[in-house]
Amino acid sequence: MSTVTDLPDLRASYDRVADAYVDLAAGDLGPHPWLRAALAAVAEDVRDLGPVLDVGCGPGLVTAHLAGLGVEVSGVDLSPGMVAHARRLHPHLRFEVGSATELDPAPASLGGVLAWWSLFHL
């Protein structure tokens, strides 16, 4: 399990692999029907509740998929390299660099939070 003191190492490791990760993971979710189905269920549940935050969004693949399903969504990731790719690949969406351990949304400001591939780091 990661601790706050591990964050610089975690950030550096994701920055190091960001380009290769994007080459492997960028694109659509076509090869992953289970993921598409799960995200469709999430979208159905949160679509009308307000903005959704994708925590640990990486290059924004899941964020963009949710947006395509009609969800008002933005992404945050610890890695500046991943966020740079997300902004380049999905310029119509908002992505910020930040840590899941330091998020401080206003009460009732989010309809949902998704941490698809990042929860295991917390």
Tab-separated table of N, CA and C in Angstrom:
chain	number	residue	atom	x	y	z
A	1	MET	N	0.842	-1.173	0.000
A	1	MET	CA	0.000	0.000	0.000
A	1	MET	C	0.890	1.240	0.000
A	2	SER	N	0.544	2.208	-0.809
A	2	SER	CA	1.303	3.449	-0.891
A	2	SER	C	1.017	4.324	0.322
A	3	THR	N	1.972	5.121	0.660
A	3	THR	CA	1.782	6.131	1.682
A	3	THR	C	2.106	7.468	1.050
A	4	VAL	N	1.786	8.514	1.766
A	4	VAL	CA	2.039	9.849	1.227
A	4	VAL	C	3.515	10.016	0.889
A	5	THR	N	4.404	9.403	1.655
A	5	THR	CA	5.834	9.546	1.379
A	5	THR	C	6.244	8.830	0.097
A	6	ASP	N	5.412	7.917	-0.405
A	6	ASP	CA	5.703	7.216	-1.655
A	6	ASP	C	5.312	8.030	-2.890
A	7	LEU	N	4.579	9.111	-2.708
A	7	LEU	CA	4.036	9.838	-3.856
A	7	LEU	C	5.097	10.340	-4.830
A	8	PRO	N	6.210	10.899	-4.380
A	8	PRO	CA	7.219	11.326	-5.360
A	8	PRO	C	7.734	10.165	-6.214
A	9	ASP	N	7.945	9.016	-5.600
A	9	ASP	CA	8.400	7.848	-6.364
A	9	ASP	C	7.323	7.371	-7.326
A	10	LEU	N	6.081	7.367	-6.871
A	10	LEU	CA	4.968	6.946	-7.723
A	10	LEU	C	4.826	7.887	-8.919
A	11	ARG	N	4.891	9.195	-8.649
A	11	ARG	CA	4.814	10.197	-9.720
A	11	ARG	C	5.940	9.980	-10.728
A	12	ALA	N	7.140	9.804	-10.235
A	12	ALA	CA	8.296	9.620	-11.117
A	12	ALA	C	8.160	8.353	-11.950
A	13	SER	N	7.648	7.286	-11.355
A	13	SER	CA	7.526	6.036	-12.116
A	13	SER	C	6.493	6.160	-13.227
A	14	TYR	N	5.368	6.829	-12.955
A	14	TYR	CA	4.371	7.009	-14.015
A	14	TYR	C	4.854	7.992	-15.077
A	15	ASP	N	5.588	9.009	-14.676
A	15	ASP	CA	6.163	9.922	-15.670
A	15	ASP	C	7.146	9.185	-16.579
A	16	ARG	N	7.919	8.285	-15.989
A	16	ARG	CA	8.908	7.522	-16.760
A	16	ARG	C	8.261	6.653	-17.828
A	17	VAL	N	7.105	6.087	-17.533
A	17	VAL	CA	6.471	5.150	-18.472
A	17	VAL	C	5.321	5.774	-19.257
A	18	ALA	N	5.070	7.066	-19.085
A	18	ALA	CA	3.892	7.695	-19.692
A	18	ALA	C	3.828	7.491	-21.204
A	19	ASP	N	4.921	7.722	-21.911
A	19	ASP	CA	4.898	7.585	-23.372
A	19	ASP	C	4.596	6.149	-23.791
A	20	ALA	N	5.263	5.194	-23.174
A	20	ALA	CA	5.033	3.784	-23.514
A	20	ALA	C	3.622	3.354	-23.133
A	21	TYR	N	3.137	3.830	-21.993
A	21	TYR	CA	1.787	3.487	-21.545
A	21	TYR	C	0.745	3.975	-22.546
A	22	VAL	N	0.923	5.196	-23.009
A	22	VAL	CA	-0.019	5.755	-23.981
A	22	VAL	C	0.015	4.952	-25.277
A	23	ASP	N	1.201	4.558	-25.707
A	23	ASP	CA	1.304	3.745	-26.925
A	23	ASP	C	0.567	2.422	-26.772
A	24	LEU	N	0.583	1.843	-25.585
A	24	LEU	CA	-0.093	0.565	-25.338
A	24	LEU	C	-1.582	0.726	-25.069
A	25	ALA	N	-1.958	1.780	-24.347
A	25	ALA	CA	-3.327	1.883	-23.844
A	25	ALA	C	-4.209	2.859	-24.603
A	26	ALA	N	-3.629	3.777	-25.349
A	26	ALA	CA	-4.445	4.792	-26.009
A	26	ALA	C	-5.324	4.168	-27.073
A	27	GLY	N	-6.448	4.780	-27.284
A	27	GLY	CA	-7.389	4.265	-28.270
A	27	GLY	C	-8.745	4.063	-27.640
A	28	ASP	N	-9.518	3.193	-28.226
A	28	ASP	CA	-10.854	2.965	-27.687
A	28	ASP	C	-10.861	1.758	-26.752
A	29	LEU	N	-11.997	1.502	-26.176
A	29	LEU	CA	-12.138	0.387	-25.240
A	29	LEU	C	-12.697	-0.848	-25.928
A	30	GLY	N	-12.587	-0.897	-27.254
A	30	GLY	CA	-13.113	-2.012	-28.037
A	30	GLY	C	-12.714	-3.387	-27.548
A	31	PRO	N	-11.457	-3.614	-27.197
A	31	PRO	CA	-11.056	-4.954	-26.764
A	31	PRO	C	-11.507	-5.308	-25.346
A	32	HIS	N	-12.195	-4.401	-24.681
A	32	HIS	CA	-12.554	-4.609	-23.276
A	32	HIS	C	-14.063	-4.469	-23.051
A	33	PRO	N	-14.867	-5.427	-23.487
A	33	PRO	CA	-16.320	-5.291	-23.329
A	33	PRO	C	-16.755	-5.194	-21.873
A	34	TRP	N	-16.061	-5.870	-20.975
A	34	TRP	CA	-16.415	-5.796	-19.552
A	34	TRP	C	-16.217	-4.383	-19.018
A	35	LEU	N	-15.167	-3.708	-19.478
A	35	LEU	CA	-14.903	-2.345	-19.039
A	35	LEU	C	-15.961	-1.394	-19.588
A	36	ARG	N	-16.295	-1.545	-20.851
A	36	ARG	CA	-17.347	-0.706	-21.445
A	36	ARG	C	-18.662	-0.890	-20.699
A	37	ALA	N	-19.004	-2.133	-20.364
A	37	ALA	CA	-20.260	-2.408	-19.654
A	37	ALA	C	-20.240	-1.791	-18.254
A	38	ALA	N	-19.128	-1.922	-17.562
A	38	ALA	CA	-19.026	-1.353	-16.217
A	38	ALA	C	-19.119	0.169	-16.262
A	39	LEU	N	-18.451	0.779	-17.229
A	39	LEU	CA	-18.497	2.237	-17.341
A	39	LEU	C	-19.873	2.726	-17.768
A	40	ALA	N	-20.568	1.952	-18.576
A	40	ALA	CA	-21.944	2.310	-18.943
A	40	ALA	C	-22.830	2.314	-17.698
A	41	ALA	N	-22.621	1.351	-16.814
A	41	ALA	CA	-23.396	1.300	-15.568
A	41	ALA	C	-23.066	2.495	-14.677
A	42	VAL	N	-21.785	2.835	-14.581
A	42	VAL	CA	-21.382	4.007	-13.803
A	42	VAL	C	-22.027	5.257	-14.390
A	43	ALA	N	-21.945	5.410	-15.702
A	43	ALA	CA	-22.519	6.588	-16.362
A	43	ALA	C	-24.010	6.698	-16.082
A	44	GLU	N	-24.699	5.601	-16.154
A	44	GLU	CA	-26.148	5.596	-15.888
A	44	GLU	C	-26.437	6.073	-14.467
A	45	ASP	N	-25.601	5.646	-13.523
A	45	ASP	CA	-25.819	6.003	-12.120
A	45	ASP	C	-25.501	7.460	-11.804
A	46	VAL	N	-24.516	8.054	-12.472
A	46	VAL	CA	-24.052	9.390	-12.075
A	46	VAL	C	-24.380	10.503	-13.064
A	47	ARG	N	-24.854	10.162	-14.227
A	47	ARG	CA	-25.035	11.148	-15.306
A	47	ARG	C	-25.797	12.395	-14.850
A	48	ASP	N	-26.820	12.230	-14.049
A	48	ASP	CA	-27.665	13.363	-13.664
A	48	ASP	C	-27.360	13.903	-12.269
A	49	LEU	N	-26.275	13.461	-11.668
A	49	LEU	CA	-25.961	13.869	-10.299
A	49	LEU	C	-25.004	15.047	-10.220
A	50	GLY	N	-24.376	15.400	-11.329
A	50	GLY	CA	-23.405	16.487	-11.321
A	50	GLY	C	-22.071	16.023	-11.852
A	51	PRO	N	-21.071	16.880	-11.777
A	51	PRO	CA	-19.758	16.554	-12.322
A	51	PRO	C	-19.143	15.328	-11.651
A	52	VAL	N	-18.391	14.584	-12.440
A	52	VAL	CA	-17.686	13.398	-11.954
A	52	VAL	C	-16.190	13.650	-12.089
A	53	LEU	N	-15.439	13.209	-11.107
A	53	LEU	CA	-13.986	13.346	-11.135
A	53	LEU	C	-13.368	11.968	-11.304
A	54	ASP	N	-12.559	11.808	-12.342
A	54	ASP	CA	-11.823	10.573	-12.600
A	54	ASP	C	-10.441	10.734	-11.965
A	55	VAL	N	-10.250	10.101	-10.815
A	55	VAL	CA	-9.016	10.229	-10.039
A	55	VAL	C	-8.019	9.175	-10.509
A	56	GLY	N	-6.831	9.629	-10.863
A	56	GLY	CA	-5.846	8.711	-11.433
A	56	GLY	C	-6.186	8.418	-12.877
A	57	CYS	N	-6.537	9.466	-13.606
A	57	CYS	CA	-7.082	9.333	-14.962
A	57	CYS	C	-6.061	8.895	-16.001
A	58	GLY	N	-4.768	8.966	-15.677
A	58	GLY	CA	-3.768	8.595	-16.672
A	58	GLY	C	-3.942	9.415	-17.935
A	59	PRO	N	-3.873	8.792	-19.107
A	59	PRO	CA	-3.998	9.534	-20.358
A	59	PRO	C	-5.438	9.854	-20.750
A	60	GLY	N	-6.386	9.620	-19.852
A	60	GLY	CA	-7.755	10.079	-20.075
A	60	GLY	C	-8.660	9.157	-20.854
A	61	LEU	N	-8.285	7.927	-21.044
A	61	LEU	CA	-9.102	6.998	-21.828
A	61	LEU	C	-10.476	6.780	-21.199
A	62	VAL	N	-10.510	6.486	-19.916
A	62	VAL	CA	-11.786	6.267	-19.227
A	62	VAL	C	-12.557	7.580	-19.118
A	63	THR	N	-11.859	8.662	-18.840
A	63	THR	CA	-12.493	9.976	-18.750
A	63	THR	C	-13.221	10.303	-20.050
A	64	ALA	N	-12.545	10.121	-21.163
A	64	ALA	CA	-13.139	10.412	-22.472
A	64	ALA	C	-14.308	9.482	-22.768
A	65	HIS	N	-14.196	8.236	-22.373
A	65	HIS	CA	-15.296	7.294	-22.604
A	65	HIS	C	-16.539	7.736	-21.826
A	66	LEU	N	-16.354	8.123	-20.575
A	66	LEU	CA	-17.487	8.610	-19.784
A	66	LEU	C	-18.094	9.865	-20.404
A	67	ALA	N	-17.250	10.768	-20.883
A	67	ALA	CA	-17.764	11.973	-21.541
A	67	ALA	C	-18.599	11.593	-22.758
A	68	GLY	N	-18.159	10.588	-23.496
A	68	GLY	CA	-18.915	10.113	-24.647
A	68	GLY	C	-20.251	9.499	-24.276
A	69	LEU	N	-20.378	9.089	-23.022
A	69	LEU	CA	-21.642	8.529	-22.526
A	69	LEU	C	-22.523	9.607	-21.896
A	70	GLY	N	-22.131	10.866	-22.059
A	70	GLY	CA	-22.950	11.969	-21.573
A	70	GLY	C	-22.680	12.399	-20.148
A	71	VAL	N	-21.561	11.974	-19.582
A	71	VAL	CA	-21.209	12.352	-18.213
A	71	VAL	C	-20.355	13.616	-18.250
A	72	GLU	N	-20.674	14.573	-17.397
A	72	GLU	CA	-19.818	15.750	-17.221
A	72	GLU	C	-18.647	15.298	-16.352
A	73	VAL	N	-17.472	15.184	-16.938
A	73	VAL	CA	-16.357	14.545	-16.250
A	73	VAL	C	-15.058	15.298	-16.498
A	74	SER	N	-14.199	15.277	-15.499
A	74	SER	CA	-12.846	15.803	-15.634
A	74	SER	C	-11.910	14.799	-14.973
A	75	GLY	N	-10.619	14.969	-15.215
A	75	GLY	CA	-9.658	14.021	-14.675
A	75	GLY	C	-8.553	14.691	-13.897
A	76	VAL	N	-8.015	13.938	-12.953
A	76	VAL	CA	-6.861	14.385	-12.182
A	76	VAL	C	-5.903	13.206	-12.074
A	77	ASP	N	-4.615	13.499	-12.193
A	77	ASP	CA	-3.613	12.443	-12.093
A	77	ASP	C	-2.369	13.007	-11.427
A	78	LEU	N	-1.679	12.165	-10.702
A	78	LEU	CA	-0.453	12.542	-10.010
A	78	LEU	C	0.682	12.855	-10.983
A	79	SER	N	0.653	12.228	-12.150
A	79	SER	CA	1.749	12.317	-13.108
A	79	SER	C	1.551	13.448	-14.122
A	80	PRO	N	2.420	14.450	-14.115
A	80	PRO	CA	2.337	15.491	-15.135
A	80	PRO	C	2.463	14.927	-16.552
A	81	GLY	N	3.254	13.880	-16.723
A	81	GLY	CA	3.386	13.263	-18.040
A	81	GLY	C	2.084	12.667	-18.527
A	82	MET	N	1.374	11.986	-17.648
A	82	MET	CA	0.082	11.404	-18.022
A	82	MET	C	-0.930	12.503	-18.335
A	83	VAL	N	-0.940	13.548	-17.521
A	83	VAL	CA	-1.878	14.649	-17.753
A	83	VAL	C	-1.571	15.347	-19.077
A	84	ALA	N	-0.311	15.495	-19.416
A	84	ALA	CA	0.048	16.101	-20.704
A	84	ALA	C	-0.523	15.275	-21.853
A	85	HIS	N	-0.420	13.955	-21.756
A	85	HIS	CA	-1.000	13.099	-22.791
A	85	HIS	C	-2.524	13.221	-22.812
A	86	ALA	N	-3.147	13.232	-21.642
A	86	ALA	CA	-4.607	13.351	-21.580
A	86	ALA	C	-5.068	14.646	-22.242
A	87	ARG	N	-4.398	15.731	-21.950
A	87	ARG	CA	-4.770	17.024	-22.549
A	87	ARG	C	-4.573	17.015	-24.061
A	88	ARG	N	-3.516	16.367	-24.520
A	88	ARG	CA	-3.257	16.301	-25.960
A	88	ARG	C	-4.287	15.420	-26.662
A	89	LEU	N	-4.596	14.276	-26.059
A	89	LEU	CA	-5.505	13.315	-26.689
A	89	LEU	C	-6.969	13.726	-26.598
A	90	HIS	N	-7.313	14.493	-25.554
A	90	HIS	CA	-8.716	14.850	-25.310
A	90	HIS	C	-8.811	16.342	-24.968
A	91	PRO	N	-8.507	17.209	-25.930
A	91	PRO	CA	-8.431	18.645	-25.636
A	91	PRO	C	-9.764	19.270	-25.226
A	92	HIS	N	-10.859	18.585	-25.461
A	92	HIS	CA	-12.172	19.111	-25.096
A	92	HIS	C	-12.527	18.838	-23.633
A	93	LEU	N	-11.673	18.094	-22.931
A	93	LEU	CA	-11.921	17.764	-21.526
A	93	LEU	C	-10.893	18.455	-20.634
A	94	ARG	N	-11.217	18.553	-19.348
A	94	ARG	CA	-10.330	19.221	-18.385
A	94	ARG	C	-9.558	18.171	-17.590
A	95	PHE	N	-8.251	18.347	-17.531
A	95	PHE	CA	-7.362	17.464	-16.778
A	95	PHE	C	-6.418	18.317	-15.945
A	96	GLU	N	-6.194	17.897	-14.714
A	96	GLU	CA	-5.308	18.615	-13.804
A	96	GLU	C	-4.320	17.642	-13.174
A	97	VAL	N	-3.166	18.163	-12.809
A	97	VAL	CA	-2.191	17.394	-12.043
A	97	VAL	C	-2.546	17.548	-10.573
A	98	GLY	N	-2.646	16.433	-9.877
A	98	GLY	CA	-2.956	16.482	-8.456
A	98	GLY	C	-2.923	15.104	-7.841
A	99	SER	N	-2.880	15.074	-6.536
A	99	SER	CA	-2.826	13.825	-5.791
A	99	SER	C	-4.194	13.484	-5.219
A	100	ALA	N	-4.549	12.234	-5.283
A	100	ALA	CA	-5.806	11.773	-4.693
A	100	ALA	C	-5.820	12.014	-3.190
A	101	THR	N	-4.648	12.099	-2.595
A	101	THR	CA	-4.577	12.311	-1.150
A	101	THR	C	-4.766	13.769	-0.761
A	102	GLU	N	-4.814	14.665	-1.739
A	102	GLU	CA	-4.930	16.091	-1.439
A	102	GLU	C	-6.153	16.739	-2.071
A	103	LEU	N	-7.070	15.954	-2.572
A	103	LEU	CA	-8.275	16.519	-3.167
A	103	LEU	C	-9.137	17.133	-2.072
A	104	ASP	N	-9.741	18.260	-2.382
A	104	ASP	CA	-10.580	18.935	-1.396
A	104	ASP	C	-11.781	19.574	-2.090
A	105	PRO	N	-12.637	18.745	-2.696
A	105	PRO	CA	-13.794	19.327	-3.382
A	105	PRO	C	-14.777	19.926	-2.376
A	106	ALA	N	-15.467	20.953	-2.797
A	106	ALA	CA	-16.495	21.555	-1.950
A	106	ALA	C	-17.596	20.526	-1.698
A	107	PRO	N	-18.227	20.587	-0.535
A	107	PRO	CA	-19.319	19.649	-0.253
A	107	PRO	C	-20.382	19.686	-1.351
A	108	ALA	N	-20.817	18.524	-1.753
A	108	ALA	CA	-21.877	18.343	-2.757
A	108	ALA	C	-21.515	18.914	-4.129
A	109	SER	N	-20.209	19.120	-4.396
A	109	SER	CA	-19.814	19.679	-5.691
A	109	SER	C	-19.632	18.610	-6.761
A	110	LEU	N	-19.571	17.354	-6.353
A	110	LEU	CA	-19.368	16.262	-7.303
A	110	LEU	C	-20.532	15.283	-7.242
A	111	GLY	N	-20.908	14.813	-8.415
A	111	GLY	CA	-21.923	13.769	-8.484
A	111	GLY	C	-21.327	12.396	-8.297
A	112	GLY	N	-20.013	12.294	-8.476
A	112	GLY	CA	-19.348	11.012	-8.303
A	112	GLY	C	-17.852	11.137	-8.450
A	113	VAL	N	-17.164	10.144	-7.929
A	113	VAL	CA	-15.711	10.039	-8.050
A	113	VAL	C	-15.406	8.639	-8.537
A	114	LEU	N	-14.593	8.557	-9.566
A	114	LEU	CA	-14.180	7.275	-10.118
A	114	LEU	C	-12.673	7.161	-9.960
A	115	ALA	N	-12.216	6.029	-9.463
A	115	ALA	CA	-10.776	5.788	-9.315
A	115	ALA	C	-10.487	4.419	-9.908
A	116	TRP	N	-10.705	4.298	-11.224
A	116	TRP	CA	-10.704	2.995	-11.881
A	116	TRP	C	-9.400	2.236	-11.728
A	117	TRP	N	-8.289	2.829	-12.149
A	117	TRP	CA	-6.998	2.145	-12.087
A	117	TRP	C	-6.066	2.768	-11.061
A	118	SER	N	-6.608	3.455	-10.079
A	118	SER	CA	-5.731	4.123	-9.118
A	118	SER	C	-6.030	3.783	-7.666
A	119	LEU	N	-7.159	3.221	-7.386
A	119	LEU	CA	-7.552	2.974	-6.000
A	119	LEU	C	-6.528	2.122	-5.258
A	120	PHE	N	-5.907	1.197	-5.955
A	120	PHE	CA	-4.937	0.318	-5.295
A	120	PHE	C	-3.684	1.054	-4.828
A	121	HIS	N	-3.498	2.286	-5.269
A	121	HIS	CA	-2.352	3.072	-4.806
A	121	HIS	C	-2.635	3.782	-3.488
A	122	LEU	N	-3.883	3.795	-3.066
A	122	LEU	CA	-4.238	4.549	-1.847
A	122	LEU	C	-4.241	3.673	-0.624
